[in-house]
Tab-separated table of C-alpha atoms and ligand atoms in Angstrom:
chain	number	residue	atom	x	y	z
A	1	MET	CA	0.000	0.000	0.000
A	2	SER	CA	1.269	3.468	-0.834
A	3	ASN	CA	2.244	5.992	1.822
A	4	ASP	CA	-0.748	8.089	0.818
A	5	ALA	CA	-3.155	5.187	1.293
A	6	THR	CA	-1.665	4.395	4.730
A	7	ALA	CA	-1.968	8.036	5.783
A	8	GLU	CA	-5.577	8.106	4.624
A	9	PHE	CA	-6.379	4.864	6.497
A	10	ILE	CA	-4.910	6.302	9.717
A	11	ARG	CA	-6.586	9.665	9.221
A	12	LYS	CA	-9.993	8.022	8.820
A	13	LEU	CA	-9.662	5.885	11.954
A	14	PRO	CA	-11.627	7.532	14.778
A	15	LYS	CA	-8.996	8.532	17.336
A	16	ALA	CA	-9.100	9.969	20.841
A	17	GLU	CA	-6.281	12.255	21.933
A	18	LEU	CA	-5.644	11.756	25.656
A	19	HIS	CA	-2.356	13.570	26.230
A	20	LEU	CA	-2.416	17.103	24.911
A	21	HIS	CA	-1.344	20.257	26.751
A	22	ILE	CA	-3.349	23.094	25.260
A	23	GLU	CA	-0.520	25.546	26.045
A	24	GLY	CA	1.717	23.273	23.945
A	25	THR	CA	-0.405	23.911	20.853
A	26	LEU	CA	0.599	27.590	20.739
A	27	GLU	CA	2.051	28.038	17.246
A	28	PRO	CA	4.684	30.777	16.746
A	29	GLU	CA	2.367	32.652	14.343
A	30	LEU	CA	-0.235	33.011	17.110
A	31	THR	CA	2.492	33.929	19.631
A	32	PHE	CA	3.466	36.876	17.435
A	33	GLU	CA	-0.151	37.856	16.777
A	34	LEU	CA	-0.951	37.899	20.507
A	35	ALA	CA	2.311	39.688	21.365
A	36	ARG	CA	1.286	42.438	18.912
A	37	LYS	CA	-2.232	42.554	20.335
A	38	HIS	CA	-0.953	43.006	23.905
A	39	GLY	CA	1.969	45.324	23.038
A	40	VAL	CA	4.549	42.760	24.222
A	41	THR	CA	8.014	42.779	22.635
A	42	PRO	CA	8.683	39.249	21.363
A	43	LYS	CA	11.867	37.595	22.670
A	44	TYR	CA	12.676	36.365	19.149
A	45	PRO	CA	12.874	38.593	16.062
A	46	SER	CA	10.655	36.385	13.864
A	47	VAL	CA	8.391	33.345	13.689
A	48	GLU	CA	11.273	31.470	12.029
A	49	ALA	CA	13.733	32.415	14.780
A	50	LEU	CA	11.285	31.279	17.460
A	51	ARG	CA	10.692	27.971	15.696
A	52	ALA	CA	14.438	27.499	15.294
A	53	ALA	CA	14.792	27.738	19.088
A	54	TYR	CA	12.737	24.548	19.470
A	55	ASP	CA	15.842	22.408	19.735
A	56	PHE	CA	15.699	20.678	23.111
A	57	SER	CA	18.153	18.553	25.066
A	58	ASP	CA	15.744	17.326	27.746
A	59	LEU	CA	12.362	18.012	29.381
A	60	GLN	CA	13.569	21.085	31.303
A	61	SER	CA	15.009	22.828	28.244
A	62	PHE	CA	11.567	22.501	26.640
A	63	LEU	CA	9.639	23.581	29.748
A	64	ASP	CA	11.681	26.801	30.012
A	65	LEU	CA	10.496	27.859	26.537
A	66	TYR	CA	6.993	26.511	27.009
A	67	TYR	CA	6.357	28.527	30.184
A	68	ALA	CA	7.897	31.670	28.634
A	69	GLY	CA	5.715	31.224	25.526
A	70	ALA	CA	2.519	31.122	27.581
A	71	ASP	CA	3.098	34.743	28.622
A	72	VAL	CA	1.192	36.031	25.554
A	73	LEU	CA	-2.003	34.234	26.681
A	74	ARG	CA	-3.751	36.943	28.640
A	75	ASP	CA	-7.476	37.244	28.043
A	76	GLU	CA	-10.398	34.908	27.434
A	77	ASP	CA	-10.255	35.400	23.653
A	78	ASP	CA	-6.588	34.317	23.624
A	79	PHE	CA	-7.437	31.010	25.292
A	80	HIS	CA	-10.396	30.630	22.943
A	81	ALA	CA	-8.259	31.263	19.839
A	82	LEU	CA	-5.589	28.859	21.070
A	83	THR	CA	-8.084	26.060	21.680
A	84	MET	CA	-10.030	26.609	18.424
A	85	ALA	CA	-6.812	26.405	16.403
A	86	TYR	CA	-5.987	23.078	18.054
A	87	LEU	CA	-9.493	21.658	17.480
A	88	ARG	CA	-9.424	22.619	13.798
A	89	ARG	CA	-6.099	20.845	13.389
A	90	ALA	CA	-7.183	17.796	15.411
A	91	HIS	CA	-10.354	17.487	13.312
A	92	ALA	CA	-8.279	17.433	10.120
A	93	ASP	CA	-6.308	14.521	11.645
A	94	GLY	CA	-9.417	12.461	12.433
A	95	VAL	CA	-9.516	13.124	16.177
A	96	VAL	CA	-13.110	12.553	17.339
A	97	HIS	CA	-12.574	13.018	21.069
A	98	THR	CA	-9.980	15.009	22.997
A	99	GLU	CA	-9.069	15.223	26.671
A	100	ILE	CA	-7.261	18.490	27.112
A	101	PHE	CA	-4.687	19.244	29.812
A	102	PHE	CA	-4.152	22.797	30.948
A	103	ASP	CA	-1.866	24.277	33.616
A	104	PRO	CA	-3.818	26.705	35.851
A	105	GLN	CA	-0.735	27.703	37.872
A	106	THR	CA	1.156	28.867	34.756
A	107	HIS	CA	-1.519	31.523	34.365
A	108	THR	CA	-2.630	32.356	37.915
A	109	ALA	CA	1.043	32.946	38.861
A	110	ARG	CA	1.049	35.732	36.195
A	111	GLY	CA	-2.079	37.318	37.596
A	112	ILE	CA	-4.495	35.809	35.045
A	113	ALA	CA	-7.685	34.740	36.818
A	114	PHE	CA	-8.545	31.049	36.725
A	115	ALA	CA	-12.035	32.057	35.564
A	116	THR	CA	-10.532	33.696	32.442
A	117	VAL	CA	-8.496	30.634	31.499
A	118	PHE	CA	-11.424	28.313	32.085
A	119	ALA	CA	-13.924	30.457	30.178
A	120	GLY	CA	-11.783	30.738	27.034
A	121	ILE	CA	-10.934	27.038	26.790
A	122	HIS	CA	-14.432	25.888	27.743
A	123	ARG	CA	-16.183	28.168	25.221
A	124	ALA	CA	-13.873	26.939	22.457
A	125	LEU	CA	-14.509	23.287	23.345
A	126	ARG	CA	-18.262	23.887	23.077
A	127	ASP	CA	-17.829	25.831	19.805
A	128	GLY	CA	-15.548	23.089	18.489
A	129	GLU	CA	-18.012	20.369	19.408
A	130	ARG	CA	-20.668	22.177	17.373
A	131	GLU	CA	-18.389	22.950	14.425
A	132	PHE	CA	-16.293	19.762	14.227
A	133	GLY	CA	-18.262	17.199	16.239
A	134	ILE	CA	-15.314	16.623	18.585
A	135	SER	CA	-16.326	15.536	22.100
A	136	TRP	CA	-14.051	16.572	24.930
A	137	ARG	CA	-13.014	16.475	28.567
A	138	MET	CA	-10.927	19.018	30.518
A	139	ILE	CA	-8.129	17.916	32.878
A	140	PRO	CA	-6.343	20.627	34.897
A	141	ASN	CA	-2.775	19.600	35.785
A	142	PHE	CA	-0.696	20.629	38.803
A	143	LEU	CA	2.893	21.747	38.224
A	144	ARG	CA	5.062	19.298	40.161
A	145	HIS	CA	8.063	21.666	40.393
A	146	LEU	CA	5.922	23.888	42.650
A	147	SER	CA	5.025	22.957	46.233
A	148	ALA	CA	2.253	20.611	47.327
A	149	ASP	CA	0.762	23.582	49.209
A	150	ASP	CA	0.561	25.557	45.986
A	151	ALA	CA	-1.166	22.593	44.305
A	152	MET	CA	-3.613	22.304	47.212
A	153	ARG	CA	-4.466	26.017	46.986
A	154	THR	CA	-4.966	25.608	43.239
A	155	LEU	CA	-7.229	22.606	43.795
A	156	GLU	CA	-9.371	24.676	46.183
A	157	GLU	CA	-9.619	27.374	43.529
A	158	LEU	CA	-10.808	25.004	40.842
A	159	LEU	CA	-13.228	22.961	42.953
A	160	PRO	CA	-16.162	25.306	42.179
A	161	TYR	CA	-15.684	24.217	38.518
A	162	LYS	CA	-15.206	20.526	39.247
A	163	ARG	CA	-18.278	19.351	37.351
A	164	HIS	CA	-16.485	20.445	34.172
A	165	PHE	CA	-13.399	18.295	34.855
A	166	ALA	CA	-13.000	14.586	34.170
A	167	ALA	CA	-9.862	14.304	36.296
A	168	VAL	CA	-6.859	16.189	37.635
A	169	GLY	CA	-3.300	15.526	36.458
A	170	LEU	CA	0.361	16.155	37.271
A	171	ASP	CA	2.969	17.531	34.858
A	172	SER	CA	6.177	19.627	34.569
A	173	SER	CA	9.722	18.717	35.719
A	174	GLU	CA	9.593	15.056	36.704
A	175	ARG	CA	13.023	14.260	38.181
A	176	GLY	CA	13.177	15.096	41.895
A	177	HIS	CA	9.403	15.634	42.083
A	178	PRO	CA	7.906	12.197	42.719
A	179	PRO	CA	4.156	11.609	42.726
A	180	SER	CA	4.362	10.963	46.509
A	181	LYS	CA	4.862	14.734	46.971
A	182	PHE	CA	1.203	15.168	45.933
A	183	THR	CA	-0.464	12.288	47.792
A	184	ALA	CA	-2.626	14.573	49.962
A	185	VAL	CA	-3.652	16.820	47.040
A	186	PHE	CA	-4.743	13.863	44.933
A	187	ALA	CA	-6.547	12.254	47.892
A	188	ARG	CA	-8.499	15.485	48.289
A	189	ALA	CA	-9.334	15.569	44.565
A	190	ARG	CA	-10.561	11.965	44.724
A	191	ARG	CA	-12.710	12.740	47.767
A	192	GLU	CA	-14.289	15.455	45.622
A	193	GLY	CA	-15.193	12.807	43.037
A	194	LEU	CA	-12.439	13.587	40.528
A	195	ARG	CA	-10.427	10.881	38.798
A	196	THR	CA	-6.657	11.244	38.561
A	197	VAL	CA	-3.913	10.883	35.962
A	198	ALA	CA	-0.196	11.716	36.207
A	199	HIS	CA	2.897	12.070	34.061
A	200	ALA	CA	5.322	9.369	35.206
A	201	GLY	CA	8.150	7.376	33.676
A	202	GLU	CA	8.946	9.922	30.953
A	203	GLU	CA	12.326	10.991	32.391
A	204	GLY	CA	11.641	9.693	35.893
A	205	PRO	CA	12.214	6.091	37.032
A	206	PRO	CA	9.676	3.233	37.082
A	207	GLU	CA	9.205	3.813	40.833
A	208	TYR	CA	7.362	7.019	39.946
A	209	ILE	CA	4.877	4.968	37.893
A	210	LEU	CA	4.319	2.727	40.924
A	211	GLU	CA	3.799	5.762	43.171
A	212	ALA	CA	1.302	7.253	40.703
A	213	LEU	CA	-0.661	3.977	40.729
A	214	ASP	CA	-0.479	3.207	44.446
A	215	LEU	CA	-0.472	6.671	46.041
A	216	LEU	CA	-2.297	8.875	43.524
A	217	LYS	CA	-4.606	6.039	42.340
A	218	VAL	CA	-4.393	7.159	38.727
A	219	SER	CA	-6.668	5.851	35.968
A	220	ARG	CA	-3.914	6.363	33.358
A	221	ILE	CA	-0.176	7.017	33.242
A	222	ASP	CA	0.966	9.845	30.966
A	223	HIS	CA	4.047	8.682	29.008
A	224	GLY	CA	5.108	5.709	31.183
A	225	VAL	CA	7.642	4.490	28.620
A	226	ARG	CA	10.308	3.781	31.275
A	227	CYS	CA	8.074	1.005	32.699
A	228	GLU	CA	10.137	-1.416	30.603
A	229	GLU	CA	12.971	-1.140	33.132
A	230	ASP	CA	10.860	-3.059	35.684
A	231	GLU	CA	9.546	-6.392	34.443
A	232	ALA	CA	7.125	-6.866	37.355
A	233	LEU	CA	5.670	-3.417	36.638
A	234	VAL	CA	5.164	-4.241	32.954
A	235	GLU	CA	3.335	-7.421	33.952
A	236	ARG	CA	1.117	-5.427	36.300
A	237	LEU	CA	0.330	-2.789	33.663
A	238	VAL	CA	-0.721	-5.567	31.281
A	239	ARG	CA	-2.729	-7.414	33.938
A	240	GLU	CA	-4.556	-4.293	35.110
A	241	GLN	CA	-4.776	-2.829	31.583
A	242	ILE	CA	-3.539	0.551	32.810
A	243	PRO	CA	-3.427	2.901	29.801
A	244	LEU	CA	-0.147	4.616	28.926
A	245	THR	CA	-0.631	7.816	26.930
A	246	VAL	CA	2.497	7.619	24.786
A	247	CYS	CA	3.811	10.628	22.817
A	248	PRO	CA	6.401	9.405	20.292
A	249	LEU	CA	7.559	12.672	18.666
A	250	SER	CA	7.756	14.322	22.101
A	251	ASN	CA	10.009	11.509	23.333
A	252	VAL	CA	12.377	12.002	20.392
A	253	LYS	CA	12.371	15.836	20.657
A	254	LEU	CA	13.161	15.623	24.397
A	255	CYS	CA	15.866	12.995	23.829
A	256	VAL	CA	14.157	10.142	25.708
A	257	TYR	CA	14.938	8.219	22.498
A	258	LYS	CA	17.527	9.244	19.918
A	259	ARG	CA	15.437	8.251	16.919
A	260	ILE	CA	11.828	7.219	16.341
A	261	GLU	CA	13.187	3.804	15.264
A	262	ASP	CA	14.439	3.316	18.847
A	263	HIS	CA	11.014	3.921	20.452
A	264	ASN	CA	9.547	1.080	22.527
A	265	LEU	CA	5.902	1.622	21.468
A	266	LYS	CA	5.780	-1.488	19.254
A	267	ARG	CA	7.280	-3.691	21.980
A	268	LEU	CA	4.757	-2.382	24.520
A	269	LEU	CA	1.891	-2.903	22.059
A	270	ASP	CA	3.038	-6.463	21.294
A	271	ARG	CA	3.127	-7.281	25.019
A	272	GLY	CA	-0.509	-6.241	25.368
A	273	LEU	CA	-0.109	-2.912	27.153
A	274	LYS	CA	-2.901	-0.434	26.579
A	275	VAL	CA	-0.794	2.131	24.702
A	276	MET	CA	-1.913	4.742	22.218
A	277	VAL	CA	-0.427	7.713	20.384
A	278	ASN	CA	-0.747	11.383	21.355
A	279	SER	CA	0.934	14.648	20.439
A	280	ASP	CA	1.707	16.159	23.917
A	281	ASP	CA	2.849	19.671	22.819
A	282	PRO	CA	2.499	19.552	19.029
A	283	SER	CA	3.650	23.075	18.269
A	284	TYR	CA	6.953	22.458	20.061
A	285	PHE	CA	7.515	18.844	19.040
A	286	GLY	CA	6.924	19.092	15.317
A	287	GLY	CA	3.694	17.221	14.812
A	288	TYR	CA	0.022	16.760	15.637
A	289	VAL	CA	-1.571	13.398	16.265
A	290	LEU	CA	-1.571	12.129	12.666
A	291	ASP	CA	2.114	13.060	12.309
A	292	ASN	CA	2.777	10.976	15.425
A	293	TYR	CA	0.886	7.965	14.051
A	294	LEU	CA	2.673	8.241	10.711
A	295	ALA	CA	6.078	8.584	12.377
A	296	VAL	CA	5.635	5.374	14.389
A	297	GLN	CA	3.937	3.527	11.527
A	298	ARG	CA	6.959	4.174	9.321
A	299	GLY	CA	9.683	4.192	11.978
A	300	LEU	CA	8.527	0.996	13.714
A	301	ASN	CA	7.018	-0.650	10.645
A	302	LEU	CA	3.543	-0.953	12.192
A	303	SER	CA	0.930	-3.016	10.383
A	304	LYS	CA	-2.637	-1.875	9.780
A	305	PRO	CA	-3.881	-4.099	12.650
A	306	ASP	CA	-1.235	-2.468	14.921
A	307	VAL	CA	-2.460	1.002	13.999
A	308	ALA	CA	-6.108	-0.003	14.442
A	309	GLN	CA	-5.215	-1.364	17.902
A	310	LEU	CA	-3.669	1.989	18.859
A	311	ALA	CA	-6.884	3.764	17.812
A	312	ARG	CA	-9.000	1.188	19.686
A	313	ASN	CA	-6.876	1.693	22.815
A	314	SER	CA	-7.295	5.464	22.584
A	315	ILE	CA	-11.081	5.124	22.658
A	316	GLU	CA	-11.111	2.462	25.380
A	317	ALA	CA	-8.725	4.451	27.613
A	318	SER	CA	-10.768	7.651	27.305
A	319	PHE	CA	-13.249	8.969	29.855
A	320	LEU	CA	-16.105	8.667	27.328
A	321	ASP	CA	-19.166	6.710	28.465
A	322	THR	CA	-19.604	3.117	27.334
A	323	ALA	CA	-22.208	3.865	24.657
A	324	ALA	CA	-19.984	6.477	22.985
A	325	LYS	CA	-16.960	4.167	23.206
A	326	ASN	CA	-18.931	1.351	21.559
A	327	ARG	CA	-20.032	3.601	18.698
A	328	TRP	CA	-16.439	4.568	17.882
A	329	LEU	CA	-15.133	1.038	18.364
A	330	ALA	CA	-17.698	-0.253	15.853
A	331	LYS	CA	-16.450	2.327	13.317
A	332	ILE	CA	-12.876	1.230	13.912
A	333	GLU	CA	-13.864	-2.422	13.368
A	334	ALA	CA	-15.582	-1.550	10.079
A	335	LEU	CA	-12.524	0.358	8.833
A	336	ALA	CA	-10.097	-2.303	10.033
A	337	ALA	CA	-12.096	-4.997	8.201
A	338	GLN	CA	-11.927	-2.967	4.977
A	339	GLY	CA	-8.263	-2.258	5.622
A	340	SER	CA	-7.336	-5.937	5.933
A	341	SER	CA	-8.635	-6.660	2.423
A	342	ASP	CA	-6.093	-4.372	0.710
B	401	HPA	N1	6.061	16.386	30.521
B	401	HPA	C1	5.965	17.119	31.624
B	401	HPA	N2	5.378	18.285	31.654
B	401	HPA	C2	4.851	18.772	30.534
B	401	HPA	C3	4.917	18.074	29.364
B	401	HPA	C4	5.536	16.800	29.356
B	401	HPA	O1	5.617	16.077	28.351
B	401	HPA	N3	4.312	18.840	28.422
B	401	HPA	C5	3.875	19.962	29.030
B	401	HPA	N4	4.212	19.928	30.316
B	402	ZN	ZN1	2.715	15.839	28.662
């Protein structure tokens, strides 16, 4: 089958995106537009110069730019424009459901009200659902490089909005900030009826994945690729069918793997882990969700059944209700059956 036909097969598969930081979808063109709007002097002379700076050596080198970039997001319309641009792009890639992370503390620390951030993203998600038919969930994340007290204060601030959130999550600098630091915050969130997810095992060790499961009681692990270093953990993840929201291009950009050909996604898939493909911070990592699927399909020589399994896992691991999951899974089966005949 030609490359074009493979791309079209993957594009048509209904896919859920479960690991996407909305601040990481800020494209340089919008950065410059918003800088102009707010009278901010850009730190880079041009869109090209900003894009050229996206050359990272590890997670922290990315986060430094990512937090600086968010400075142009100031009013409700900015958050709306950011989110609409992502939804338009995701729709073109065949994303039918998205579970969006956002970082309240990145904005409240700059004096932007939580209500402003929430209103812009939420209005765009509703507009996007109408325009593109994409269903959605919102998942505020706590920044793990800040204190547990700061996270607890943030949780208190967002509790009045909790009916709008499917879960809370944990992101930012992983090394030296184990999930155990946030045990009390996540216990409080769970008492309030919120589910939990956490980044773990991206740069941090497998023990962090265990802590996220046992102390934070997460429904999914974000990244989790370092699980392979602990055989007993891999067996548990398979047994309990804990989803790992893998982000292949992110892992290469942040030097977790040198090349896409070195990524462990295919090995994890073959062992029966519930893995799927996500874009993480697509503006910074050079690709949206379809680019990620195509990169692993080519780099790891994935078959059509492999790719269909990734799409199936994305739907099954989502926070959609069972009826909605079954509708999308039936569509995947129909496409996969067609796909196996050519
Ligand atoms: N890891 C940790 N924190 C993040 C990431 C990530 O991949 N993206 C945005 N914040
Ligand atoms: Zn992430």
